[in-house]
Short mmCIF file of C-alpha atoms and ligand atoms in Angstrom, two decimals:
data_model
loop_
_atom_site.label_atom_id
_atom_site.label_comp_id
_atom_site.label_asym_id
_atom_site.label_seq_id
_atom_site.Cartn_x
_atom_site.Cartn_y
_atom_site.Cartn_z
CA MET A 1 0.00 0.00 0.00
CA ASP A 2 1.39 3.43 -0.91
CA LYS A 3 1.15 5.33 2.41
CA LYS A 4 2.10 8.64 0.76
CA ASN A 5 -0.99 8.57 -1.38
CA VAL A 6 -3.47 7.58 1.30
CA MET A 7 -5.61 10.49 2.45
CA ASP A 8 -6.64 10.41 6.08
CA ARG A 9 -10.09 11.57 7.18
CA ARG A 10 -8.97 15.10 8.06
CA ASP A 11 -7.30 15.56 4.67
CA PHE A 12 -10.30 14.15 2.90
CA VAL A 13 -12.81 16.40 4.60
CA LYS A 14 -10.55 19.38 3.95
CA ALA A 15 -10.16 18.37 0.31
CA THR A 16 -13.87 17.97 -0.21
CA GLY A 17 -14.75 21.12 1.70
CA THR A 18 -17.75 19.39 3.27
CA ALA A 19 -16.82 19.29 6.91
CA ALA A 20 -20.47 19.50 7.96
CA ALA A 21 -21.18 16.36 5.99
CA GLY A 22 -18.73 14.53 8.19
CA ILE A 23 -21.22 14.58 11.07
CA LEU A 24 -22.50 11.12 10.30
CA LEU A 25 -19.03 9.75 9.81
CA ALA A 26 -18.61 10.00 13.56
CA SER A 27 -19.89 6.79 15.10
CA SER A 28 -22.80 8.41 16.91
CA VAL A 29 -25.45 10.72 15.53
CA ALA A 30 -27.33 10.93 18.79
CA ALA A 31 -25.30 13.89 20.04
CA THR A 32 -27.22 16.30 17.83
CA ALA A 33 -30.61 14.81 18.62
CA THR A 34 -33.48 16.47 20.43
CA PRO A 35 -36.18 14.17 21.87
CA LEU A 36 -39.49 13.66 20.07
CA ALA A 37 -42.80 12.67 21.64
CA ARG A 38 -43.19 8.88 21.93
CA LYS A 39 -44.94 7.64 18.77
CA ARG A 40 -47.48 4.80 18.53
CA PHE A 41 -45.69 2.36 16.22
CA ALA A 42 -47.23 -0.62 14.36
CA MET A 43 -45.74 -3.11 11.94
CA VAL A 44 -47.15 -5.18 9.09
CA GLY A 45 -45.00 -8.17 8.05
CA THR A 46 -43.31 -9.89 10.98
CA GLY A 47 -40.73 -11.88 9.00
CA HIS A 48 -36.94 -11.81 9.32
CA ARG A 49 -36.48 -8.15 8.39
CA GLY A 50 -39.45 -6.89 10.38
CA THR A 51 -38.54 -8.67 13.59
CA GLY A 52 -34.80 -8.07 13.17
CA MET A 53 -33.87 -4.64 11.78
CA TRP A 54 -37.22 -3.09 12.79
CA GLY A 55 -38.06 -5.34 15.75
CA LYS A 56 -35.98 -6.36 18.75
CA ASP A 57 -33.27 -3.76 18.19
CA ILE A 58 -35.57 -0.78 17.88
CA PHE A 59 -37.83 -2.05 20.68
CA GLU A 60 -34.78 -2.01 22.95
CA ARG A 61 -32.95 1.06 21.64
CA TYR A 62 -35.74 3.51 20.94
CA SER A 63 -38.13 2.89 23.82
CA ASN A 64 -38.08 6.66 24.55
CA GLU A 65 -39.11 7.46 21.00
CA ILE A 66 -41.63 4.76 20.03
CA GLU A 67 -44.16 2.44 21.61
CA PHE A 68 -45.05 -0.84 19.83
CA VAL A 69 -48.87 -0.90 19.69
CA GLY A 70 -49.58 -3.67 17.13
CA LEU A 71 -48.00 -6.37 14.96
CA CYS A 72 -49.73 -7.80 11.91
CA ASP A 73 -48.91 -10.71 9.63
CA LYS A 74 -51.19 -12.76 7.41
CA ASN A 75 -49.66 -15.79 9.14
CA GLY A 76 -50.91 -15.46 12.74
CA LYS A 77 -48.41 -18.00 14.01
CA ARG A 78 -45.54 -15.94 12.57
CA ALA A 79 -47.00 -12.77 14.11
CA GLU A 80 -46.90 -14.50 17.51
CA ALA A 81 -43.39 -15.92 16.93
CA GLY A 82 -42.28 -12.44 15.81
CA LYS A 83 -43.75 -10.83 18.92
CA LYS A 84 -41.68 -13.19 21.10
CA LEU A 85 -38.51 -12.43 19.14
CA ILE A 86 -39.11 -8.68 19.42
CA GLY A 87 -39.97 -8.87 23.10
CA ALA A 88 -43.01 -6.57 22.74
CA SER A 89 -46.23 -7.00 24.71
CA CYS A 90 -48.63 -5.47 22.15
CA PRO A 91 -51.47 -7.43 20.48
CA THR A 92 -51.00 -9.31 17.19
CA PHE A 93 -53.39 -9.36 14.22
CA THR A 94 -53.88 -11.13 10.92
CA ASN A 95 -56.12 -8.35 9.59
CA PHE A 96 -54.43 -5.00 8.86
CA ASP A 97 -57.56 -2.84 9.04
CA GLU A 98 -58.49 -4.36 12.39
CA MET A 99 -55.00 -3.63 13.74
CA VAL A 100 -55.19 0.00 12.63
CA ALA A 101 -58.72 0.49 13.99
CA LYS A 102 -57.91 -1.06 17.37
CA THR A 103 -54.39 0.27 17.97
CA ARG A 104 -54.49 3.75 16.27
CA PRO A 105 -50.82 3.88 15.23
CA GLU A 106 -49.15 7.17 14.26
CA LEU A 107 -46.33 5.44 12.41
CA LEU A 108 -46.50 2.23 10.36
CA MET A 109 -43.55 0.02 9.42
CA VAL A 110 -44.14 -1.95 6.20
CA THR A 111 -42.04 -5.13 6.00
CA THR A 112 -44.24 -7.47 3.98
CA MET A 113 -43.55 -9.11 0.62
CA ASP A 114 -42.50 -6.36 -1.84
CA SER A 115 -45.52 -6.54 -4.16
CA THR A 116 -47.91 -5.86 -1.25
CA HIS A 117 -46.20 -2.71 0.12
CA HIS A 118 -48.37 -0.25 -1.82
CA GLN A 119 -51.64 -1.59 -0.30
CA PHE A 120 -50.47 -0.91 3.24
CA ILE A 121 -48.76 2.37 2.39
CA THR A 122 -51.81 3.88 0.66
CA SER A 123 -54.22 2.56 3.30
CA ALA A 124 -52.12 3.97 6.16
CA LEU A 125 -51.72 7.38 4.46
CA SER A 126 -55.47 7.59 3.92
CA LYS A 127 -55.94 7.08 7.67
CA GLY A 128 -53.50 9.87 8.58
CA ILE A 129 -50.59 7.55 9.44
CA ASP A 130 -46.98 8.26 8.41
CA VAL A 131 -45.14 5.31 6.85
CA ILE A 132 -41.67 3.84 6.85
CA THR A 133 -41.43 1.23 4.13
CA GLU A 134 -38.74 -1.29 3.43
CA LYS A 135 -37.32 -1.20 -0.05
CA PRO A 136 -38.42 -1.60 -2.76
CA MET A 137 -41.23 0.90 -2.16
CA VAL A 138 -43.26 -0.80 -4.92
CA THR A 139 -42.80 -3.36 -7.70
CA GLU A 140 -45.00 -1.87 -10.47
CA ALA A 141 -45.28 1.60 -12.02
CA SER A 142 -49.03 1.79 -11.29
CA GLN A 143 -48.27 1.15 -7.60
CA ALA A 144 -45.68 3.94 -7.59
CA GLN A 145 -48.25 6.33 -9.05
CA ALA A 146 -50.86 5.30 -6.45
CA VAL A 147 -48.38 5.80 -3.57
CA LEU A 148 -47.18 9.23 -4.76
CA ASP A 149 -50.76 10.38 -5.39
CA ALA A 150 -51.92 9.18 -1.94
CA GLU A 151 -49.04 10.92 -0.20
CA LYS A 152 -50.00 14.21 -1.88
CA LYS A 153 -53.73 13.74 -1.29
CA TYR A 154 -53.49 12.91 2.42
CA ASN A 155 -50.47 15.11 3.16
CA ARG A 156 -48.61 12.46 5.17
CA LYS A 157 -44.98 11.37 5.00
CA ILE A 158 -43.25 8.27 3.58
CA THR A 159 -39.68 7.32 4.40
CA VAL A 160 -38.00 4.58 2.36
CA ALA A 161 -35.46 2.50 4.29
CA PHE A 162 -32.46 2.89 1.98
CA ASN A 163 -29.85 1.73 4.48
CA TYR A 164 -27.09 1.46 1.83
CA ARG A 165 -26.91 5.27 1.64
CA TYR A 166 -25.96 5.40 5.30
CA ALA A 167 -22.99 3.06 5.15
CA PRO A 168 -20.11 5.50 5.85
CA LYS A 169 -18.22 4.24 2.80
CA HIS A 170 -21.13 5.20 0.54
CA GLN A 171 -21.37 8.60 2.18
CA LYS A 172 -17.68 9.07 1.45
CA ILE A 173 -18.22 8.37 -2.26
CA LYS A 174 -21.06 10.93 -2.28
CA GLU A 175 -18.91 13.58 -0.65
CA LEU A 176 -15.98 12.98 -2.96
CA LEU A 177 -18.23 13.31 -6.02
CA MET A 178 -19.74 16.50 -4.56
CA SER A 179 -16.25 17.94 -4.07
CA GLY A 180 -15.67 18.04 -7.84
CA GLU A 181 -12.32 16.20 -7.58
CA ILE A 182 -13.03 14.29 -10.80
CA GLY A 183 -14.83 17.20 -12.47
CA LYS A 184 -18.25 16.63 -14.01
CA VAL A 185 -19.19 12.95 -13.96
CA THR A 186 -19.79 11.75 -17.50
CA SER A 187 -20.33 8.00 -17.11
CA VAL A 188 -20.49 5.20 -14.54
CA ASP A 189 -19.45 1.54 -14.68
CA PHE A 190 -21.33 -0.39 -11.98
CA SER A 191 -21.31 -4.19 -11.44
CA TRP A 192 -22.86 -5.95 -8.44
CA TYR A 193 -22.06 -9.59 -7.62
CA LEU A 194 -24.26 -11.88 -5.48
CA ASP A 195 -22.72 -15.20 -4.52
CA THR A 196 -24.07 -18.73 -4.56
CA SER A 197 -25.22 -18.35 -0.95
CA HIS A 198 -26.85 -14.88 -0.79
CA GLY A 199 -27.76 -14.83 -4.48
CA ALA A 200 -29.27 -18.31 -4.34
CA ASP A 201 -31.44 -17.32 -1.36
CA TYR A 202 -33.54 -15.07 -3.59
CA PHE A 203 -34.49 -18.10 -5.65
CA ARG A 204 -35.85 -20.04 -2.67
CA ARG A 205 -38.90 -17.91 -1.82
CA TRP A 206 -41.36 -15.31 -3.19
CA HIS A 207 -38.48 -13.29 -4.62
CA ARG A 208 -38.20 -15.99 -7.32
CA LEU A 209 -41.39 -14.67 -8.96
CA LYS A 210 -41.82 -11.32 -10.70
CA SER A 211 -45.21 -11.12 -8.98
CA GLY A 212 -43.52 -11.25 -5.53
CA GLY A 213 -40.49 -8.96 -5.74
CA GLY A 214 -40.71 -7.50 -9.24
CA SER A 215 -37.55 -9.53 -10.10
CA LEU A 216 -34.05 -8.71 -8.82
CA TRP A 217 -34.18 -5.67 -11.10
CA VAL A 218 -36.50 -4.22 -8.48
CA HIS A 219 -36.10 -6.24 -5.28
CA LYS A 220 -32.30 -6.01 -5.18
CA ALA A 221 -31.25 -3.39 -7.73
CA THR A 222 -33.51 -0.75 -6.15
CA HIS A 223 -30.66 -0.36 -3.60
CA HIS A 224 -28.10 0.14 -6.35
CA PHE A 225 -30.26 2.45 -8.43
CA ASP A 226 -31.02 4.54 -5.35
CA LEU A 227 -27.31 4.84 -4.60
CA ILE A 228 -26.64 5.98 -8.15
CA ASN A 229 -29.53 8.49 -8.17
CA TRP A 230 -28.24 9.85 -4.86
CA TRP A 231 -24.54 9.83 -5.80
CA LEU A 232 -25.26 11.60 -9.10
CA ALA A 233 -28.09 13.80 -7.75
CA ALA A 234 -29.99 12.89 -10.92
CA ASP A 235 -33.05 10.99 -12.13
CA PRO A 236 -33.05 8.08 -14.56
CA VAL A 237 -34.45 9.01 -17.97
CA GLU A 238 -34.19 5.93 -20.22
CA VAL A 239 -33.23 2.27 -19.75
CA SER A 240 -32.25 -0.54 -22.16
CA ALA A 241 -31.69 -3.95 -20.61
CA TYR A 242 -31.03 -7.66 -21.08
CA GLY A 243 -31.78 -10.51 -18.70
CA ASP A 244 -31.40 -14.28 -18.65
CA LEU A 245 -31.87 -17.18 -16.27
CA ASN A 246 -28.72 -19.29 -16.64
CA VAL A 247 -28.26 -21.22 -13.38
CA TYR A 248 -31.41 -21.48 -11.23
CA GLY A 249 -34.97 -22.64 -12.00
CA LYS A 250 -35.41 -24.76 -15.10
CA ASN A 251 -31.61 -25.03 -15.51
CA GLY A 252 -31.27 -27.34 -12.50
CA PRO A 253 -30.47 -31.04 -13.12
CA PHE A 254 -33.12 -32.07 -10.52
CA ARG A 255 -35.62 -30.39 -8.24
CA HIS A 256 -37.88 -30.85 -5.21
CA THR A 257 -40.20 -28.68 -3.10
CA ASN A 258 -37.63 -27.76 -0.43
CA CYS A 259 -34.25 -28.77 1.01
CA ARG A 260 -35.36 -30.48 4.23
CA THR A 261 -37.17 -33.30 2.45
CA CYS A 262 -35.10 -33.37 -0.74
CA PRO A 263 -33.92 -36.75 -2.07
CA HIS A 264 -31.12 -34.95 -3.99
CA ALA A 265 -29.71 -33.19 -0.91
CA ALA A 266 -26.40 -35.08 -0.86
CA LYS A 267 -25.49 -34.07 -4.41
CA CYS A 268 -27.02 -30.57 -4.57
CA PRO A 269 -24.50 -27.71 -4.16
CA PHE A 270 -27.35 -25.42 -3.11
CA TYR A 271 -28.60 -27.69 -0.29
CA TRP A 272 -29.25 -25.55 2.80
CA ASP A 273 -30.37 -26.72 6.25
CA VAL A 274 -32.72 -24.08 7.69
CA THR A 275 -33.00 -26.03 10.98
CA LYS A 276 -29.42 -25.02 11.82
CA ASP A 277 -30.75 -21.47 12.34
CA ALA A 278 -32.98 -21.38 15.43
CA ARG A 279 -34.43 -17.95 14.59
CA LEU A 280 -35.42 -18.88 11.04
CA THR A 281 -36.83 -22.19 12.26
CA LYS A 282 -39.10 -20.38 14.74
CA LEU A 283 -40.20 -17.78 12.20
CA TYR A 284 -40.67 -20.01 9.18
CA SER A 285 -40.41 -23.81 9.49
CA GLU A 286 -42.58 -23.91 12.61
CA CYS A 287 -45.20 -21.66 10.95
CA GLU A 288 -45.35 -23.25 7.49
CA ASP A 289 -48.42 -25.39 8.31
CA VAL A 290 -50.48 -22.13 8.23
CA ASP A 291 -49.55 -20.81 4.78
CA GLY A 292 -47.12 -23.29 3.18
CA TYR A 293 -44.35 -20.63 3.10
CA MET A 294 -41.11 -22.65 2.95
CA ARG A 295 -37.98 -20.68 3.79
CA ASP A 296 -35.78 -23.43 2.26
CA GLY A 297 -37.60 -23.74 -1.08
CA CYS A 298 -35.79 -25.38 -4.02
CA VAL A 299 -33.70 -23.01 -6.16
CA PHE A 300 -34.47 -25.16 -9.20
CA LYS A 301 -38.27 -24.78 -9.13
CA GLU A 302 -39.60 -24.58 -12.67
CA ASP A 303 -41.88 -21.65 -11.90
CA ILE A 304 -38.91 -19.29 -11.34
CA ASP A 305 -39.50 -16.42 -13.78
CA ILE A 306 -36.84 -13.88 -12.72
CA TYR A 307 -33.30 -13.46 -14.09
CA ASP A 308 -29.96 -14.35 -12.53
CA THR A 309 -27.92 -12.53 -15.21
CA MET A 310 -28.78 -8.89 -15.86
CA SER A 311 -27.26 -5.91 -17.62
CA ALA A 312 -28.53 -2.45 -18.52
CA ALA A 313 -27.59 0.88 -20.03
CA VAL A 314 -29.21 3.82 -18.22
CA LYS A 315 -29.26 7.49 -19.23
CA TYR A 316 -29.66 10.12 -16.47
CA SER A 317 -31.19 13.60 -16.36
CA ASN A 318 -27.74 15.24 -16.02
CA GLY A 319 -26.43 13.54 -19.16
CA VAL A 320 -24.50 10.77 -17.35
CA SER A 321 -24.75 7.27 -18.82
CA MET A 322 -24.33 4.12 -16.74
CA SER A 323 -23.44 0.62 -17.70
CA TYR A 324 -24.81 -1.67 -14.96
CA SER A 325 -24.80 -5.43 -14.33
CA LEU A 326 -26.12 -7.74 -11.62
CA ASN A 327 -25.18 -11.43 -11.43
CA ALA A 328 -26.67 -13.72 -8.79
CA SER A 329 -24.63 -16.94 -8.96
CA MET A 330 -21.08 -15.73 -8.47
CA PRO A 331 -18.21 -17.21 -6.39
CA ILE A 332 -17.78 -13.71 -4.90
CA GLU A 333 -20.04 -11.15 -3.21
CA GLY A 334 -19.49 -7.40 -3.54
CA TYR A 335 -19.31 -4.73 -6.21
CA ARG A 336 -17.18 -2.57 -8.46
CA VAL A 337 -18.16 0.98 -9.31
CA ALA A 338 -16.19 3.57 -11.23
CA PHE A 339 -17.14 7.17 -11.91
CA ASN A 340 -15.54 8.68 -15.01
CA GLY A 341 -15.32 12.47 -14.96
CA THR A 342 -13.97 15.35 -17.02
CA LYS A 343 -10.97 15.64 -14.67
CA GLY A 344 -10.37 12.03 -13.65
CA ARG A 345 -11.83 8.81 -12.34
CA LEU A 346 -12.94 7.39 -9.00
CA GLU A 347 -12.67 3.59 -8.70
CA VAL A 348 -14.23 1.52 -5.94
CA ARG A 349 -14.05 -2.22 -5.24
CA ASP A 350 -16.04 -3.65 -2.36
CA TYR A 351 -15.03 -7.10 -1.10
CA GLU A 352 -17.98 -8.45 0.85
CA ARG A 353 -17.15 -12.16 0.62
CA GLN A 354 -14.74 -14.28 -1.43
CA PRO A 355 -12.96 -17.63 -1.12
CA TRP A 356 -9.65 -15.92 -0.24
CA PRO A 357 -8.72 -13.52 2.56
CA GLU A 358 -8.82 -9.82 1.69
CA GLU A 359 -6.96 -7.29 3.80
CA LEU A 360 -9.45 -4.51 3.10
CA GLN A 361 -13.24 -4.60 2.97
CA SER A 362 -13.33 -1.82 0.39
CA GLU A 363 -10.82 0.06 -1.74
CA MET A 364 -11.23 3.46 -3.36
CA TYR A 365 -8.78 5.16 -5.71
CA LEU A 366 -8.82 8.71 -7.02
CA ILE A 367 -6.98 9.02 -10.34
CA LYS A 368 -6.74 12.53 -11.73
CA ASN A 369 -5.95 13.27 -15.37
CA PHE A 370 -2.34 14.21 -16.15
CA THR A 371 -1.07 13.64 -12.57
CA LYS A 372 0.35 10.19 -13.40
CA LYS A 373 -0.55 8.83 -9.98
CA ARG A 374 -3.42 7.36 -8.03
CA GLU A 375 -4.39 8.14 -4.46
CA ARG A 376 -5.89 5.48 -2.26
CA ILE A 377 -8.71 6.95 -0.23
CA GLU A 378 -9.50 5.25 3.02
CA MET A 379 -13.05 3.91 3.17
CA PRO A 380 -14.60 3.82 6.62
CA ASN A 381 -16.49 0.68 7.61
CA LEU A 382 -18.58 0.45 10.75
CA ALA A 383 -19.62 -2.78 12.42
CA GLY A 384 -23.29 -3.77 12.15
CA GLY A 385 -25.74 -4.54 9.36
CA HIS A 386 -24.93 -3.22 5.86
CA SER A 387 -21.53 -1.82 6.93
CA GLY A 388 -23.06 0.36 9.63
CA GLY A 389 -25.88 1.70 7.41
CA ASP A 390 -28.67 0.00 9.36
CA ASP A 391 -27.83 1.62 12.70
CA ARG A 392 -27.28 5.07 11.27
CA LEU A 393 -30.54 4.95 9.30
CA ARG A 394 -32.48 3.96 12.43
CA ASP A 395 -30.92 6.80 14.44
CA LEU A 396 -31.93 9.26 11.73
CA ILE A 397 -35.49 7.94 11.62
CA PHE A 398 -36.21 7.67 15.31
CA LYS A 399 -34.13 10.49 16.76
CA ASN A 400 -34.49 14.10 15.74
CA VAL A 401 -31.03 14.38 14.20
CA SER A 402 -30.01 17.39 12.17
CA VAL A 403 -27.97 16.51 9.08
CA PRO A 404 -26.82 18.24 5.88
CA GLU A 405 -29.26 18.21 2.96
CA HIS A 406 -27.56 15.31 1.15
CA LEU A 407 -28.00 13.03 4.17
CA LYS A 408 -31.72 13.69 4.64
CA LEU A 409 -33.95 10.62 4.81
CA PRO A 410 -34.94 9.10 1.45
CA ASP A 411 -38.52 10.03 0.51
CA SER A 412 -41.21 8.58 -1.73
CA ARG A 413 -39.70 10.20 -4.82
CA ALA A 414 -36.41 8.41 -4.17
CA GLY A 415 -38.38 5.21 -3.55
CA ALA A 416 -40.22 5.61 -6.86
CA MET A 417 -37.22 6.61 -8.98
CA SER A 418 -35.08 3.68 -7.87
CA CYS A 419 -37.89 1.16 -8.46
CA LEU A 420 -38.76 2.71 -11.81
CA THR A 421 -35.23 2.15 -13.12
CA GLY A 422 -35.69 -1.58 -12.44
CA ILE A 423 -39.27 -1.64 -13.72
CA ALA A 424 -38.08 0.06 -16.93
CA ALA A 425 -35.28 -2.54 -17.25
CA ARG A 426 -37.79 -5.38 -16.83
CA THR A 427 -40.11 -3.78 -19.38
CA SER A 428 -37.20 -3.24 -21.77
CA ILE A 429 -36.39 -6.97 -21.68
CA GLU A 430 -40.02 -8.00 -22.09
CA GLN A 431 -40.70 -5.56 -24.93
CA LYS A 432 -37.19 -5.61 -26.48
CA ARG A 433 -36.88 -1.81 -26.62
CA PRO A 434 -35.51 1.16 -24.65
CA VAL A 435 -38.03 2.37 -22.06
CA LYS A 436 -38.39 5.98 -20.91
CA ILE A 437 -39.19 6.61 -17.24
CA ALA A 438 -41.68 9.29 -18.35
CA GLU A 439 -43.75 6.51 -20.00
CA LEU A 440 -44.21 4.88 -16.62
CA ILE A 441 -45.20 7.68 -14.24
CA LYS A 442 -46.56 11.24 -13.98
CA LEU A 443 -44.69 13.15 -11.28
N1 NAD B 501 -33.05 -3.02 3.30
C1 NAD B 501 -32.58 -4.26 3.32
O1 NAD B 501 -31.38 -4.43 3.32
C2 NAD B 501 -33.55 -5.43 3.38
C3 NAD B 501 -33.07 -6.71 3.73
C4 NAD B 501 -34.00 -7.75 3.77
C5 NAD B 501 -35.33 -7.52 3.43
N2 NAD B 501 -35.75 -6.29 3.09
C6 NAD B 501 -37.16 -6.03 2.74
O2 NAD B 501 -37.96 -6.28 3.89
C7 NAD B 501 -39.23 -6.83 3.52
C8 NAD B 501 -39.44 -8.16 4.26
O3 NAD B 501 -38.43 -9.05 3.88
P1 NAD B 501 -38.26 -10.45 4.65
O4 NAD B 501 -36.99 -11.03 4.15
O5 NAD B 501 -38.47 -10.26 6.09
O6 NAD B 501 -39.46 -11.25 4.01
P2 NAD B 501 -40.34 -12.39 4.70
O7 NAD B 501 -41.07 -13.08 3.63
O8 NAD B 501 -39.48 -13.15 5.57
O9 NAD B 501 -41.35 -11.55 5.60
C9 NAD B 501 -42.45 -10.90 5.07
C10 NAD B 501 -43.64 -11.17 5.98
O10 NAD B 501 -44.77 -10.48 5.44
C11 NAD B 501 -45.89 -11.33 5.57
N3 NAD B 501 -46.86 -10.93 4.55
C12 NAD B 501 -46.74 -11.10 3.20
N4 NAD B 501 -47.84 -10.62 2.60
C13 NAD B 501 -48.65 -10.13 3.58
C14 NAD B 501 -49.92 -9.51 3.58
N5 NAD B 501 -50.59 -9.32 2.44
N6 NAD B 501 -50.45 -9.14 4.78
C15 NAD B 501 -49.77 -9.34 5.93
N7 NAD B 501 -48.57 -9.95 5.99
C16 NAD B 501 -48.00 -10.31 4.82
C17 NAD B 501 -45.35 -12.73 5.40
O11 NAD B 501 -46.21 -13.69 5.99
C18 NAD B 501 -44.00 -12.64 6.09
O12 NAD B 501 -44.09 -12.98 7.45
C19 NAD B 501 -39.19 -6.98 2.00
O13 NAD B 501 -39.82 -5.88 1.41
C20 NAD B 501 -37.70 -6.97 1.66
O14 NAD B 501 -37.45 -6.46 0.38
C21 NAD B 501 -34.87 -5.24 3.07
#
């Protein structure tokens, strides 16, 4: 490593001239917080994400800010299992309207299957309830329109839980781009890799169907498209895409309903024993008699209609073009992104998981035209979910933290724009043509 060319945090902040933006780089954001009144908080969708990221942790950490008043899941057994995992004492429901009528929440957390988010968001807004929704906000353009229209009509607020923005390393990329070090960004090369463990997991459950998660173009890539929209401070304008299913689904040499009872278990490289995870067993395997939802579904099911191999060209409102790819059956997990500008290039490689040891979790290099050198820029990584993004997002949501404009919570427009890039990509593949975002929505 070339120590001479490594910028430390002080140098970096000085170079970017955005000292105020460094607030969130400090490990705690609570210092700037002023207390809010305790809010009545309800949740719909008590699965892994609901009971984890938005359950036990927030029940314990934000007891001065929120009070759990109701938990709802269409699987009543899972709602009860979720309640135990969270540690709350509020009632559980299988009917959303009944929960809202009986518990009168002021804030709703939506953590159901992606394609159902819009129903709960629009219903809550119409009843005067603010909403935090997990990503993707929606899976179809018509749902995005309904959500944006309802927010305007009922004058309530939606926050979309884009935790990736709040990973300190991603904030650092944003601040470096804002500093103008590489001039005006002209194009972006962005490739995301999901490995045969994490990537395969999307093919086990509802995510495997376009009707459940809108395909990985929406379910997963909404994170990436939101990062890009935020990094570039621009909207997507037009998308051309390709997609194929090369490994999972019909490509498998054999198949069964799920791993636990599979006769091919010994020879299947994707065999996964859910019973080794006590939490998942409680939430899913012990509740599957109610709705047949198998957490360890077969990755070779023939009904899988999403892609595992995706690429797109996207044009943005500020003239930037992006070449993007997402592959879901890789031996590595992580990403590469490079920003090409009029004065240089910013290259990032994120090493989330690979079969060899890596000294660094992420690497970033600033290469300026005509200088004949590259500078390694240190990328901060915090412990915790999504490289520290989960904790920082929750602090911003539940504590009254003051932050610079570019770190404000993602709103419904950000939720819509990131989903629409993926929806346009899906449409482009289905209709074999470039798709304009303006065809999909009226803002
Ligand atoms: N931001 C992130 O990094 C991140 C990570 C994981 C999941 N998520 C998101 O969180 C959400 C939940 O994901 P998960 O992995 O916990 O999924 P899950 O399937 O484990 O949980 C979803 C729950 O919603 C319930 N549900 C589905 N439809 C319902 C309906 N109509 N009414 C009531 N309950 C319903 C299901 O029974 C299930 O318990 C998804 O939107 C997912 O995209 C985000």
